[in-house]
mmCIF file of N, CA and C in Angstrom:
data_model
loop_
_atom_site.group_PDB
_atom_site.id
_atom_site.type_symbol
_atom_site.label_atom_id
_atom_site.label_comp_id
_atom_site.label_asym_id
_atom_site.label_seq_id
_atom_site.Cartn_x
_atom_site.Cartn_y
_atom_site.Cartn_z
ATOM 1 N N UNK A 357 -73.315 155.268 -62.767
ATOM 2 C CA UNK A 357 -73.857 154.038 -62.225
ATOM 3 C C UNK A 357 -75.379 154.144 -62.172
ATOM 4 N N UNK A 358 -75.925 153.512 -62.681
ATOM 5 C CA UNK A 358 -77.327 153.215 -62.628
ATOM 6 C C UNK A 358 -78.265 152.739 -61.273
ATOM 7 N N UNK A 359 -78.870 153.219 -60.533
ATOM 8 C CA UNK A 359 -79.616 153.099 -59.419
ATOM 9 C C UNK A 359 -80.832 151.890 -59.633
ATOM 10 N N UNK A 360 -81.736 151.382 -59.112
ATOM 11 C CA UNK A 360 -82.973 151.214 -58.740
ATOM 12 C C UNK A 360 -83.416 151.473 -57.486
ATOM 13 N N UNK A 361 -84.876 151.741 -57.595
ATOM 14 C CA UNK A 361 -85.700 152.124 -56.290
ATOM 15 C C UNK A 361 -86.860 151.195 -56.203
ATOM 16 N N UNK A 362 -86.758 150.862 -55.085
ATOM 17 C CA UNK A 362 -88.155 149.508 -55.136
ATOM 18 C C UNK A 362 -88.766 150.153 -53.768
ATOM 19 N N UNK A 363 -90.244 150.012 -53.852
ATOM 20 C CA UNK A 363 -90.954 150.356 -52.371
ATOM 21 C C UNK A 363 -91.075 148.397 -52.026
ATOM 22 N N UNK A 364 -91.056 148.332 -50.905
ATOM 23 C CA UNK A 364 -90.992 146.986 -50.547
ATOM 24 C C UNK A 364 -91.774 147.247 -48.721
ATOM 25 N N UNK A 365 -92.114 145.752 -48.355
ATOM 26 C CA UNK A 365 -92.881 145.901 -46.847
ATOM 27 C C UNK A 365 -91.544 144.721 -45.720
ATOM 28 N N UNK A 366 -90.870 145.723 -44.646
ATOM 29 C CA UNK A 366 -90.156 145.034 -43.844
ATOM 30 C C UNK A 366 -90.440 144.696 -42.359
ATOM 31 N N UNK A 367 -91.430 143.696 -42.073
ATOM 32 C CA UNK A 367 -91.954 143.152 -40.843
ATOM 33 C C UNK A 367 -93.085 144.098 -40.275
ATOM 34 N N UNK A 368 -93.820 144.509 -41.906
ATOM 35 C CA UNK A 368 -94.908 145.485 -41.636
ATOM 36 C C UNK A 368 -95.292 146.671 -42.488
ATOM 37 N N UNK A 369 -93.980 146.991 -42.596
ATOM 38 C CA UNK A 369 -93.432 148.839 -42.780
ATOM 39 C C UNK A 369 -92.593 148.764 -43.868
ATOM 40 N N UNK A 370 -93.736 150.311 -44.579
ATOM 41 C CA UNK A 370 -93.483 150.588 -45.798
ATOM 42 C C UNK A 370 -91.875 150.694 -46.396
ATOM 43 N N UNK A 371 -90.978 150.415 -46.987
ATOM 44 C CA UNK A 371 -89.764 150.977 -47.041
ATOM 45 C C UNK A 371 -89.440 151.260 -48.676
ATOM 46 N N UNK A 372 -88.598 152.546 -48.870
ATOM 47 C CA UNK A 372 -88.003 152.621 -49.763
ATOM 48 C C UNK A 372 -86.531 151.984 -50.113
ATOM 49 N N UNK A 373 -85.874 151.538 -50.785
ATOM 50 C CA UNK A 373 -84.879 150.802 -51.187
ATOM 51 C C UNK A 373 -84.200 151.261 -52.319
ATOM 52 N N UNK A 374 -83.297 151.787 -52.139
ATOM 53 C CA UNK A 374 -82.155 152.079 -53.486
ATOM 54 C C UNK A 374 -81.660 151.097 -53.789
ATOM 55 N N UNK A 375 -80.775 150.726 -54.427
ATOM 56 C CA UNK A 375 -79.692 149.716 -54.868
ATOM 57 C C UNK A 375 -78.955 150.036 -56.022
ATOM 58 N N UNK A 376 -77.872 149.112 -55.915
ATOM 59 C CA UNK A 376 -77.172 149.504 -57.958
ATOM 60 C C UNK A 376 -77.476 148.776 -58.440
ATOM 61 N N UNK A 377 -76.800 148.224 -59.965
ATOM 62 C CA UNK A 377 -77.436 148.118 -60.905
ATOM 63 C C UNK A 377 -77.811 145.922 -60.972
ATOM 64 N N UNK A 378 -77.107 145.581 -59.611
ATOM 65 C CA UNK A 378 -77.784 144.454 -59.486
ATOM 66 C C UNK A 378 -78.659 143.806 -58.240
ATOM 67 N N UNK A 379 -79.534 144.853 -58.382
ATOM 68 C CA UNK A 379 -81.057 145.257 -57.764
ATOM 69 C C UNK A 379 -81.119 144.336 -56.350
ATOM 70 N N UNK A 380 -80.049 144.031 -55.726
ATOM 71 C CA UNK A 380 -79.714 142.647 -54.695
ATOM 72 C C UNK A 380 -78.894 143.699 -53.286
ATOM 73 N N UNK A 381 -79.911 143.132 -52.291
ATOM 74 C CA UNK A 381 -79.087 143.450 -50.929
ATOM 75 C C UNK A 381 -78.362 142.486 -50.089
ATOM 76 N N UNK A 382 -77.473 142.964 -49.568
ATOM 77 C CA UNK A 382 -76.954 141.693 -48.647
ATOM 78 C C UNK A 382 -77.912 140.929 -47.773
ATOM 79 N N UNK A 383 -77.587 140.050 -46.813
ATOM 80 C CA UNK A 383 -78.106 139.545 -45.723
ATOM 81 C C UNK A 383 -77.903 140.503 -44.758
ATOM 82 N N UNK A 384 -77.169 140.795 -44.323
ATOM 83 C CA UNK A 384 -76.778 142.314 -43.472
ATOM 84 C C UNK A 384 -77.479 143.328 -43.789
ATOM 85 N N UNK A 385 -77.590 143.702 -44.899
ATOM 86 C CA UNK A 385 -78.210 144.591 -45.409
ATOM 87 C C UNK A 385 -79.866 145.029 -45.112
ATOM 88 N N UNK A 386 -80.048 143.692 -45.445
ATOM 89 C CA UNK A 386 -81.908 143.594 -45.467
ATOM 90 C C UNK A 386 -82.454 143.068 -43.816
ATOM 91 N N UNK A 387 -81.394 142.815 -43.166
ATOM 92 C CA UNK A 387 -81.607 142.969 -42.003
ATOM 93 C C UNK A 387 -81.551 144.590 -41.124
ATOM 94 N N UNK A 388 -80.820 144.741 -41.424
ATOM 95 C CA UNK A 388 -80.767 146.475 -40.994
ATOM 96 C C UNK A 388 -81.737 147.188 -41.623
ATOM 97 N N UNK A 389 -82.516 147.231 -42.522
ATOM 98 C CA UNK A 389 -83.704 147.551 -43.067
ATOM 99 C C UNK A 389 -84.613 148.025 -41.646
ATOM 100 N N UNK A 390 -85.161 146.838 -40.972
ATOM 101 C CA UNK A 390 -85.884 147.000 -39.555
ATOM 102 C C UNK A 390 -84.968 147.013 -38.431
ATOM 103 N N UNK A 391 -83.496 146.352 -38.620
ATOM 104 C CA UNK A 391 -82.671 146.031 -37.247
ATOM 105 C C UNK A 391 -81.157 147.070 -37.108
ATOM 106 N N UNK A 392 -81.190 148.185 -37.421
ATOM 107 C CA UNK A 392 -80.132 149.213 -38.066
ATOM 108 C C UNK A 392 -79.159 148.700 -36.527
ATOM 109 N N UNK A 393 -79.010 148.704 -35.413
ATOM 110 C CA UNK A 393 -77.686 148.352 -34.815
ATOM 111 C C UNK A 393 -77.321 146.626 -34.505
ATOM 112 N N UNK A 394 -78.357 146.025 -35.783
ATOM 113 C CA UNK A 394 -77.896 144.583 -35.732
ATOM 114 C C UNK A 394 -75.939 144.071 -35.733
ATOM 115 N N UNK A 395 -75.587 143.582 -34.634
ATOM 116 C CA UNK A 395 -74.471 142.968 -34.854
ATOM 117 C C UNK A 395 -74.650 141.683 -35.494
ATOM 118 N N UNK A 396 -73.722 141.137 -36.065
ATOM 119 C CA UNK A 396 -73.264 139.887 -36.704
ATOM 120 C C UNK A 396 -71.922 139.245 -35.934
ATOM 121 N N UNK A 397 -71.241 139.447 -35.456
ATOM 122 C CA UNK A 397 -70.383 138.847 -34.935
ATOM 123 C C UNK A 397 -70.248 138.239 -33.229
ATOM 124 N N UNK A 398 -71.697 138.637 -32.925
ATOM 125 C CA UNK A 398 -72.043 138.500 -31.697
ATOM 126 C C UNK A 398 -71.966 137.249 -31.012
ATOM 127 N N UNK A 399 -72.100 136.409 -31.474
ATOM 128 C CA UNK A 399 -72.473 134.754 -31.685
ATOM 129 C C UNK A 399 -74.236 134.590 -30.405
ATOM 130 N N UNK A 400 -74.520 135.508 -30.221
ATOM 131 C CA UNK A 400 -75.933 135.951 -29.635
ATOM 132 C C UNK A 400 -77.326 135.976 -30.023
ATOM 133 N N UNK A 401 -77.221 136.521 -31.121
ATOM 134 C CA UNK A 401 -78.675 136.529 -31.848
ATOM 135 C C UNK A 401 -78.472 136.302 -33.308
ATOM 136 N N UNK A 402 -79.226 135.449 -33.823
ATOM 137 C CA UNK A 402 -79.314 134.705 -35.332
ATOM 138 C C UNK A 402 -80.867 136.012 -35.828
ATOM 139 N N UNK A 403 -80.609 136.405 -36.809
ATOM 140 C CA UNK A 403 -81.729 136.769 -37.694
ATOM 141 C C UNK A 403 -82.153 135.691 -38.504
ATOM 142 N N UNK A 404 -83.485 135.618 -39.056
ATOM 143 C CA UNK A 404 -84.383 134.659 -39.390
ATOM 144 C C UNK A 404 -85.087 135.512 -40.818
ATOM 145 N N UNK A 405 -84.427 135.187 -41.975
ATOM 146 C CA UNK A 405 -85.142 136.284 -43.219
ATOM 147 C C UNK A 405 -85.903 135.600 -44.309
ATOM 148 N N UNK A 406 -87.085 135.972 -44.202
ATOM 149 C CA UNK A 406 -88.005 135.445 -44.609
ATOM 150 C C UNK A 406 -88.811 136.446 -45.658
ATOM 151 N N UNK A 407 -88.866 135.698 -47.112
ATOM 152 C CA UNK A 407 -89.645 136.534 -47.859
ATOM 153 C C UNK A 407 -90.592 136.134 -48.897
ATOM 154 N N UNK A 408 -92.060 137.041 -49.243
ATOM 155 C CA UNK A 408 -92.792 136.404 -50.482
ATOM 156 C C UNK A 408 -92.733 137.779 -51.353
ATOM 157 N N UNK A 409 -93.008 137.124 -52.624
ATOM 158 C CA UNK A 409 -93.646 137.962 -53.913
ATOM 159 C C UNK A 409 -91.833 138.421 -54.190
ATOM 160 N N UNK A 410 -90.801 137.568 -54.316
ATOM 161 C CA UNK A 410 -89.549 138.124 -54.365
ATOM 162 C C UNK A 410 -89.622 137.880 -56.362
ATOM 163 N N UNK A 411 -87.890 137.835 -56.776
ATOM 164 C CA UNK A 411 -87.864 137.765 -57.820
ATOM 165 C C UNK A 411 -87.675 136.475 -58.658
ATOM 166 N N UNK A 412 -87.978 136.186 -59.916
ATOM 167 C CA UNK A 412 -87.857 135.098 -60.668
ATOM 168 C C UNK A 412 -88.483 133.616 -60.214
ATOM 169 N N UNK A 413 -87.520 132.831 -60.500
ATOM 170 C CA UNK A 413 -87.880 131.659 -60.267
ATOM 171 C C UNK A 413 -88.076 131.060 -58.548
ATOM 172 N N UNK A 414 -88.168 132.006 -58.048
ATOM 173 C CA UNK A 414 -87.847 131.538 -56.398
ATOM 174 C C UNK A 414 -88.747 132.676 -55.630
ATOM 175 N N UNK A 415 -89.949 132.703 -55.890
ATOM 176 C CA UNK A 415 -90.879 134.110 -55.523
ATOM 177 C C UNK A 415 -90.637 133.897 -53.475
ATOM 178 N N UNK A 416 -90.827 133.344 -53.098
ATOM 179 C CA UNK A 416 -90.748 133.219 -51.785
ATOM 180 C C UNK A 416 -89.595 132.202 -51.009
ATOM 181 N N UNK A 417 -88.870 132.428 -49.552
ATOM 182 C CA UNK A 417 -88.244 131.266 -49.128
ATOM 183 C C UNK A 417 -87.725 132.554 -48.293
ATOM 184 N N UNK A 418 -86.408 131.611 -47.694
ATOM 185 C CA UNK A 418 -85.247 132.172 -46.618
ATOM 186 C C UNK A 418 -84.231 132.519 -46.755
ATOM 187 N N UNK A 419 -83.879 133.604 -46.471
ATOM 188 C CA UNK A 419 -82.419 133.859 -46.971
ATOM 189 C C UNK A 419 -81.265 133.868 -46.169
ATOM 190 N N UNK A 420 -80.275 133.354 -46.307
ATOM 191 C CA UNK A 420 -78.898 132.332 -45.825
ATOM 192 C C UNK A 420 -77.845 133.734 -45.275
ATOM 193 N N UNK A 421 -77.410 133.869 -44.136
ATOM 194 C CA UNK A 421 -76.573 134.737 -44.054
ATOM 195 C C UNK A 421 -75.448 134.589 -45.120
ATOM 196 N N UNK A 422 -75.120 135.611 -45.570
ATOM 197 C CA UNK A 422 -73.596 135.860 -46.972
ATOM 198 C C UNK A 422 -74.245 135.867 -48.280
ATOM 199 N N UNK A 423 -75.937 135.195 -47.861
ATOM 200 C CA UNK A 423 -76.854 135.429 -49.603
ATOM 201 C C UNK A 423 -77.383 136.897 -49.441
ATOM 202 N N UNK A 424 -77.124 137.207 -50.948
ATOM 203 C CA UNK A 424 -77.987 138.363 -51.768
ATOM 204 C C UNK A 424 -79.267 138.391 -51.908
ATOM 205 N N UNK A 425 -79.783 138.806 -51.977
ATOM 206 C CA UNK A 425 -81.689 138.752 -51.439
ATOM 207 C C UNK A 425 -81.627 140.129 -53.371
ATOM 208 N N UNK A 426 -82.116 139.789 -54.056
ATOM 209 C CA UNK A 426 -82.488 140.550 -55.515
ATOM 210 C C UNK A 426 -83.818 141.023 -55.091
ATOM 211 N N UNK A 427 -84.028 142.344 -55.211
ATOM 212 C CA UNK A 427 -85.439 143.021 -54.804
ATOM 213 C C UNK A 427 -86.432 142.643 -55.881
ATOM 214 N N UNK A 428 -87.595 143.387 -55.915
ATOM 215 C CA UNK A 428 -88.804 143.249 -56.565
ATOM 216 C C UNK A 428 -89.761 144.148 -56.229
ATOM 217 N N UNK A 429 -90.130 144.954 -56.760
ATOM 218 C CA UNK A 429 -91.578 145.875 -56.221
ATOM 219 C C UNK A 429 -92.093 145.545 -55.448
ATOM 220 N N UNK A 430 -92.724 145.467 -54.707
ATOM 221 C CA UNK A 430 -93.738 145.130 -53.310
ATOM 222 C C UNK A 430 -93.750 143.718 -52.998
ATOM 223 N N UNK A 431 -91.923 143.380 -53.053
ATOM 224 C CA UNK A 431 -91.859 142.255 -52.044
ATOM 225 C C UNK A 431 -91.962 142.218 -50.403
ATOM 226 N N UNK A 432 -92.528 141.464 -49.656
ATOM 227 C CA UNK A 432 -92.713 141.404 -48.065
ATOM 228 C C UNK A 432 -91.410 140.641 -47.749
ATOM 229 N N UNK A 433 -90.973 141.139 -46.807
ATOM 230 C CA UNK A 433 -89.698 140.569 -46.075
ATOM 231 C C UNK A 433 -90.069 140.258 -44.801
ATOM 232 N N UNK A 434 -89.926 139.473 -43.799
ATOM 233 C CA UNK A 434 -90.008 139.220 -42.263
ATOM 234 C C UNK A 434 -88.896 139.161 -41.685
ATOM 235 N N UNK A 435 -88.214 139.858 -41.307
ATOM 236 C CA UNK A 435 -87.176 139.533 -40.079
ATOM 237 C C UNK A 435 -87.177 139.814 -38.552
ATOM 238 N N UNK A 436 -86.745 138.136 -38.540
ATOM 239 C CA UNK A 436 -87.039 138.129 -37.252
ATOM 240 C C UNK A 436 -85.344 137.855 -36.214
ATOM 241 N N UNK A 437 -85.606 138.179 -34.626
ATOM 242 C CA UNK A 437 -84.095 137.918 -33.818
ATOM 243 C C UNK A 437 -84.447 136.685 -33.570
ATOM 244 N N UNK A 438 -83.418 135.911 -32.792
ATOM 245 C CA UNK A 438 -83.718 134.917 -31.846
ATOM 246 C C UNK A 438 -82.410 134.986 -31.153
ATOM 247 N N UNK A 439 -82.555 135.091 -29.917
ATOM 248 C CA UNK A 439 -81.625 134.989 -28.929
ATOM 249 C C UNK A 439 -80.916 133.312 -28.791
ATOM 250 N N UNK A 440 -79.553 133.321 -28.689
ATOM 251 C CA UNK A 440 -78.819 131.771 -29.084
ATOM 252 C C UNK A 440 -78.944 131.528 -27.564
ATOM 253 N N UNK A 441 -79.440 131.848 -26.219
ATOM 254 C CA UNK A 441 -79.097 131.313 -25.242
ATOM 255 C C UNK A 441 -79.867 130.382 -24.684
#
């Protein structure tokens, strides 16, 4: 199986990134990047994923919980919490 490695910036901070061979992290995924004991089933806190300098035709925007986020060399990501109460 074929790898990629992208250095990328997550709400600041430098990160390295593996992936396979279709260079794409989950929504879960790229949230745990900065939020590693993020729950999802909480119905509590919504993440907010926000990115520029991404890939192809769509260099910047938001990404949808259950969407694939496709990396890119020194793309910036922002994620942010927000408490639902």
């Amino acid at each position: 199986m074929t790898t990629h490695e992208f250095h990328i910036v997550v709400n600041g901070k430098q990160k390295t990134v593996t992936t396979d061979q279709t260079k794409a992290l989950s929504y879960e995924d790229v949230v745990r990047l900065d939020y590693p004991g993020a729950v999802f089933n909480d119905n509590q806190t919504v993440y907010t994923v926000t990115y520029k300098r991404g890939e192809g035709n769509k260099p910047e925007g938001e990404l949808a919980q259950g969407a694939p986020l496709k990396l890119k060399e020194g793309m910036i990501i922002n994620v942010t919490p927000t408490d639902r109460s």
